[in-house]
Short mmCIF file of C-alpha atoms in Angstrom, two decimals:
data_model
loop_
_atom_site.label_atom_id
_atom_site.label_comp_id
_atom_site.label_asym_id
_atom_site.label_seq_id
_atom_site.Cartn_x
_atom_site.Cartn_y
_atom_site.Cartn_z
CA VAL A 27 45.85 -46.13 74.94
CA SER A 28 43.08 -45.28 76.61
CA ASN A 29 44.72 -43.81 79.56
CA CYS A 30 47.43 -42.07 77.72
CA THR A 31 44.48 -40.31 75.83
CA LYS A 32 42.55 -38.90 78.51
CA LEU A 33 46.01 -37.32 79.70
CA LEU A 34 46.67 -35.90 76.29
CA GLY A 35 43.12 -34.63 76.72
CA VAL A 36 43.30 -33.06 80.06
CA LYS A 37 46.59 -31.48 79.09
CA LYS A 38 44.80 -29.89 76.50
CA MET A 39 42.13 -28.24 78.34
CA ILE A 40 44.32 -27.32 80.54
CA TYR A 41 46.62 -25.43 77.92
CA LYS A 42 43.12 -23.80 76.20
CA THR A 43 42.60 -22.71 79.71
CA ILE A 44 45.43 -21.49 80.74
CA ARG A 45 45.77 -19.67 77.09
CA MET A 46 41.73 -18.36 77.64
CA VAL A 47 42.81 -16.40 80.95
CA ILE A 48 45.97 -15.19 79.67
CA PHE A 49 43.72 -13.43 76.89
CA VAL A 50 40.61 -12.03 79.28
CA ALA A 51 43.55 -10.48 81.26
CA ILE A 52 44.76 -8.84 78.43
CA ILE A 53 41.29 -7.60 77.76
CA CYS A 54 39.79 -6.75 81.35
CA SER A 55 43.41 -4.81 82.03
CA ALA A 56 42.26 -2.42 79.37
CA CYS A 57 38.85 -1.67 80.26
CA SER A 58 38.28 1.16 82.63
CA THR A 59 36.40 -0.90 85.31
CA ALA A 60 36.65 -5.12 85.71
CA PRO A 61 32.81 -5.95 84.07
CA LYS A 62 29.78 -6.43 87.00
CA LEU A 63 27.64 -9.14 86.24
CA HIS A 64 24.20 -7.06 86.96
CA GLU A 65 25.32 -4.62 84.37
CA TYR A 66 24.42 -8.27 81.45
CA GLN A 67 21.09 -8.23 82.70
CA GLY A 68 18.89 -7.90 79.88
CA GLY A 69 21.87 -7.04 77.62
CA THR A 70 22.65 -9.59 74.99
CA HIS A 71 23.91 -12.97 74.59
CA LEU A 72 25.29 -14.33 71.06
CA VAL A 73 26.56 -17.42 69.86
CA LEU A 74 28.59 -16.97 67.30
CA HIS A 75 29.33 -20.64 64.97
CA ILE A 76 32.82 -20.97 63.82
CA GLU A 77 32.63 -22.59 60.52
CA LYS A 78 35.20 -24.67 58.47
CA THR A 79 37.35 -23.11 55.26
CA ASP A 80 38.37 -25.23 52.59
CA ASN A 81 37.56 -28.18 54.72
CA LYS A 82 40.37 -27.17 57.40
CA LYS A 83 39.62 -28.96 60.70
CA ILE A 84 38.57 -26.69 62.99
CA ASP A 85 41.43 -26.29 65.92
CA ASP A 86 41.60 -24.86 69.64
CA ASP A 87 44.07 -22.04 68.70
CA ASN A 88 41.74 -21.30 65.55
CA GLN A 89 39.01 -20.39 68.12
CA ILE A 90 41.64 -18.90 70.61
CA THR A 91 42.56 -16.60 67.65
CA ILE A 92 39.21 -15.66 66.63
CA SER A 93 38.00 -14.44 70.38
CA GLN A 94 41.34 -12.34 70.04
CA ILE A 95 40.78 -10.70 67.56
CA LEU A 96 37.16 -10.02 68.62
CA GLY A 97 37.60 -8.60 71.96
CA LYS A 98 40.17 -6.37 70.17
CA ARG A 99 37.36 -5.00 67.44
CA LEU A 100 35.31 -4.61 70.42
CA HIS A 101 37.65 -2.14 72.62
CA ASP A 102 38.34 -0.63 69.45
CA TYR A 103 34.68 -0.23 68.56
CA GLY A 104 34.31 1.69 72.02
CA ILE A 105 32.91 -1.34 73.94
CA LYS A 106 34.76 -1.46 77.08
CA LYS A 107 32.93 -4.45 79.19
CA PHE A 108 31.59 -7.63 77.54
CA LEU A 109 32.31 -11.32 78.42
CA ILE A 110 34.50 -13.72 76.18
CA ASP A 111 33.64 -17.85 76.76
CA LEU A 112 34.45 -21.09 74.51
CA ASP A 113 32.68 -24.23 74.15
CA ASN A 114 33.26 -27.01 73.17
CA ASN A 115 31.23 -27.56 70.29
CA HIS A 116 33.83 -24.54 68.68
CA GLN A 117 31.48 -21.94 69.81
CA ILE A 118 31.78 -18.48 70.68
CA ILE A 119 29.90 -17.07 73.42
CA LEU A 120 29.56 -13.37 73.52
CA LYS A 121 27.50 -11.39 76.48
CA LEU A 122 27.43 -7.55 76.00
CA PRO A 123 25.66 -5.79 79.16
CA GLN A 124 22.60 -3.83 78.69
CA SER A 125 23.60 -0.46 78.08
CA VAL A 126 25.17 -2.15 74.67
CA LYS A 127 23.02 -1.70 71.28
CA CYS A 128 23.70 -4.72 69.72
CA ASP A 129 22.46 -3.15 65.80
CA GLU A 130 23.60 -4.15 62.67
CA ARG A 131 26.27 -2.53 62.48
CA LEU A 132 27.88 -4.14 65.05
CA THR A 133 26.52 -7.20 64.16
CA ASN A 134 28.37 -7.00 60.88
CA LEU A 135 31.92 -6.03 63.23
CA ILE A 136 31.62 -9.20 65.24
CA THR A 137 31.24 -11.47 62.43
CA GLN A 138 33.11 -9.78 59.08
CA PRO A 139 36.16 -12.04 58.42
CA SER A 140 37.85 -8.81 56.86
CA LYS A 141 40.54 -11.19 54.87
CA LEU A 142 42.73 -8.47 52.68
CA GLU A 143 43.99 -9.46 49.76
CA PHE A 144 46.21 -8.31 46.97
CA LYS A 145 46.34 -9.64 43.18
CA ILE A 146 46.95 -8.81 40.10
CA VAL A 147 44.84 -8.44 37.25
CA GLU A 148 45.28 -10.45 34.55
CA ASP A 149 43.12 -8.54 31.24
CA ASP A 150 44.59 -11.06 28.91
CA TYR A 151 41.08 -13.10 29.28
CA GLU A 152 37.83 -11.75 27.48
CA LEU A 153 35.03 -13.69 29.99
CA ASP A 154 31.55 -14.38 29.06
CA SER A 155 30.67 -16.78 31.92
CA GLU A 156 32.02 -18.44 35.22
CA LYS A 157 33.66 -20.91 33.21
CA THR A 158 37.07 -21.71 33.98
CA ASP A 159 37.87 -24.46 31.36
CA ASN A 160 40.15 -21.66 29.61
CA LEU A 161 42.36 -19.85 32.70
CA PRO A 162 45.69 -21.84 33.57
CA SER A 163 45.93 -23.57 36.47
CA ASN A 164 47.26 -19.85 38.61
CA LEU A 165 44.49 -17.93 37.47
CA GLU A 166 40.89 -17.30 39.26
CA ILE A 167 38.05 -15.63 38.70
CA ILE A 168 37.11 -12.93 41.37
CA HIS A 169 33.91 -10.77 41.32
CA SER A 170 34.12 -7.25 42.13
CA VAL A 171 31.13 -5.61 44.86
CA GLU A 172 28.01 -4.57 43.76
CA ASN A 173 26.75 -1.20 44.68
CA ARG A 174 24.42 1.33 43.30
CA TYR A 175 27.53 3.29 42.10
CA ARG A 176 28.82 0.33 40.39
CA LYS A 177 27.91 -2.65 38.55
CA LYS A 178 29.39 -6.58 39.31
CA LYS A 179 32.05 -7.97 36.90
CA MET A 180 34.56 -10.56 36.91
CA TYR A 181 38.14 -10.02 36.64
CA VAL A 182 40.59 -12.58 35.65
CA VAL A 183 43.71 -12.08 38.84
CA GLN A 184 46.50 -14.24 39.64
CA LYS A 185 45.60 -16.46 42.66
CA LYS A 186 48.81 -16.44 44.67
CA SER A 187 48.10 -13.11 46.93
CA LEU A 188 50.79 -10.40 46.89
CA LEU A 189 50.14 -8.71 49.93
CA HIS A 190 47.78 -9.60 52.87
CA GLY A 191 46.28 -7.91 56.44
CA ASN A 192 48.82 -9.13 58.34
CA HIS A 193 51.11 -6.07 56.16
CA ILE A 194 48.82 -3.20 57.58
CA LYS A 195 50.06 -1.49 60.59
CA ASP A 196 47.28 1.17 60.55
CA ALA A 197 43.65 1.99 58.63
CA LYS A 198 41.71 5.06 59.18
CA VAL A 199 38.75 6.37 57.62
CA ILE A 200 38.84 9.83 55.86
CA LEU A 201 36.65 11.80 53.44
CA ASN A 202 37.53 12.31 49.86
CA GLN A 203 37.02 15.54 47.43
CA PHE A 204 33.88 13.97 47.03
CA ASN A 205 32.72 14.23 50.63
CA GLN A 206 32.42 10.09 50.20
CA PRO A 207 34.15 8.06 52.86
CA ILE A 208 37.49 6.09 52.17
CA VAL A 209 39.58 3.79 53.75
CA THR A 210 43.32 4.82 53.71
CA ILE A 211 46.10 1.83 55.27
CA ASP A 212 49.74 2.22 56.49
CA PHE A 213 51.62 -0.78 55.30
CA ASN A 214 53.78 -2.13 58.32
CA GLU A 215 57.84 -2.13 57.30
CA ASN A 216 57.70 -5.89 55.98
CA GLY A 217 54.22 -4.83 53.56
CA THR A 218 56.19 -1.50 52.82
CA LYS A 219 58.84 -3.26 51.16
CA ILE A 220 56.70 -6.01 49.34
CA PHE A 221 53.53 -2.92 47.72
CA GLU A 222 56.33 -1.53 46.57
CA LYS A 223 58.21 -4.04 44.68
CA ILE A 224 54.51 -5.56 43.38
CA THR A 225 53.87 -1.67 42.07
CA ALA A 226 57.81 -1.70 40.82
CA GLU A 227 57.26 -4.54 38.82
CA ASN A 228 53.59 -4.21 37.46
CA ILE A 229 53.67 -0.70 36.07
CA GLY A 230 50.86 -0.52 33.74
CA ASN A 231 48.70 -3.86 35.56
CA LYS A 232 45.81 -3.77 37.69
CA LEU A 233 45.97 -4.47 41.03
CA ALA A 234 43.16 -6.10 42.68
CA ILE A 235 42.13 -4.55 46.30
CA ILE A 236 40.16 -7.90 47.73
CA LEU A 237 37.74 -8.14 50.58
CA ASP A 238 36.37 -11.16 51.64
CA GLY A 239 36.67 -12.32 48.34
CA LYS A 240 34.97 -9.51 46.11
CA ILE A 241 37.17 -6.74 44.19
CA TYR A 242 36.75 -3.48 45.54
CA SER A 243 38.85 -1.26 43.39
CA ALA A 244 41.06 -2.56 41.06
CA PRO A 245 43.43 0.60 40.32
CA ILE A 246 45.76 1.17 37.31
CA ILE A 247 49.51 0.91 38.67
CA HIS A 248 51.27 3.70 37.13
CA GLU A 249 54.47 4.34 39.03
CA LYS A 250 56.12 2.90 41.54
CA ILE A 251 54.42 3.41 44.76
CA PRO A 252 56.97 3.72 48.15
CA GLY A 253 55.90 4.58 51.64
CA GLY A 254 53.33 1.56 52.23
CA LYS A 255 49.88 3.44 51.89
CA THR A 256 47.30 2.98 49.77
CA ILE A 257 43.30 3.72 49.96
CA ILE A 258 39.84 1.43 49.79
CA SER A 259 37.37 3.64 48.00
CA GLY A 260 34.11 2.46 46.59
CA ALA A 261 31.43 4.99 47.60
CA TYR A 262 30.77 3.03 50.91
CA SER A 263 28.88 4.11 54.44
CA PRO A 264 30.53 6.16 56.55
CA ASP A 265 30.10 3.00 59.18
CA TRP A 266 30.93 0.20 56.72
CA ALA A 267 34.34 2.22 56.39
CA LYS A 268 34.44 2.70 60.41
CA ASN A 269 33.41 -1.41 60.72
CA LEU A 270 36.12 -2.28 57.99
CA ALA A 271 38.84 0.36 59.58
CA ILE A 272 39.09 -1.18 62.64
CA SER A 273 38.52 -4.83 61.72
CA LEU A 274 42.37 -3.90 59.59
CA ARG A 275 43.97 -2.55 62.33
CA ASN A 276 43.12 -5.73 64.65
CA GLY A 277 43.19 -8.44 62.54
CA PHE A 278 41.09 -11.13 60.27
CA TYR A 279 39.73 -14.30 61.39
CA PRO A 280 41.00 -17.16 59.73
CA SER A 281 37.78 -18.48 59.62
CA LYS A 282 34.00 -17.68 58.56
CA VAL A 283 32.02 -16.70 61.97
CA THR A 284 28.20 -16.50 61.92
CA VAL A 285 25.26 -16.08 64.31
CA PHE A 286 24.32 -19.31 65.48
CA GLU A 287 21.46 -17.84 67.77
CA LYS A 288 20.85 -14.14 69.55
CA GLY A 289 18.89 -13.96 72.86
CA VAL A 290 18.26 -11.27 76.02
CA ILE A 291 20.64 -12.68 78.92
CA SER A 292 18.21 -13.13 82.06
CA GLN A 293 19.36 -12.88 85.62
CA ASP A 294 19.26 -16.54 86.17
CA GLU A 295 22.07 -16.38 82.99
CA ARG A 296 24.35 -13.80 84.30
#
């Protein structure tokens, strides 16, 4: 039994290594030039921790998926050179060259899950608190995001998400008539059909647009909406809108990611 267990462990590691080699090859093929190690001296070293979601076990596929999405986000952001590695503790090691400034905006892009959901709001329930005792099992309470333009509000929504981030084909930032940044979303073919069906069957209801567990808007559906387009608005900063568009274009993390350690790359570490 012991030998079989060891053999399975070796096969698992080989499988993981092959997938990572393929991933790195894809990322590096998009770079204008191959990374040079001396460019990383004085750069940023990040250890990213993957947190468990709903007590689900973190497996190798989960770790690799996040690494792939992270690489796509960085490239879309404009960073052409970076190193990504995995460790056995389900953490991700990211190294950025000295030329890349790892500021708050980039850190947010690296860690934000960007899980997008669309759920129908149930307006028949008056809420004085967050107690869910009187709610049917198919409903839940979700808060709206809070900023200087709007107060936090509680919504009762259907638990089932009718549309997801994996139905997105593209996302871009434009300015509205008030010169405020908004994110426009184009759904793929399947998403377009689902969105049209949702709006046709829920005229008069509100459709909550939920990002990472917070409602960003809940517009009333006035008519069936063909064409597969919608927007996320709310008077947010241009950097926030740009980050969101990049994240939505390249997929959402299956688990929450946090910065466990941040430091400067030394000569020995390269």
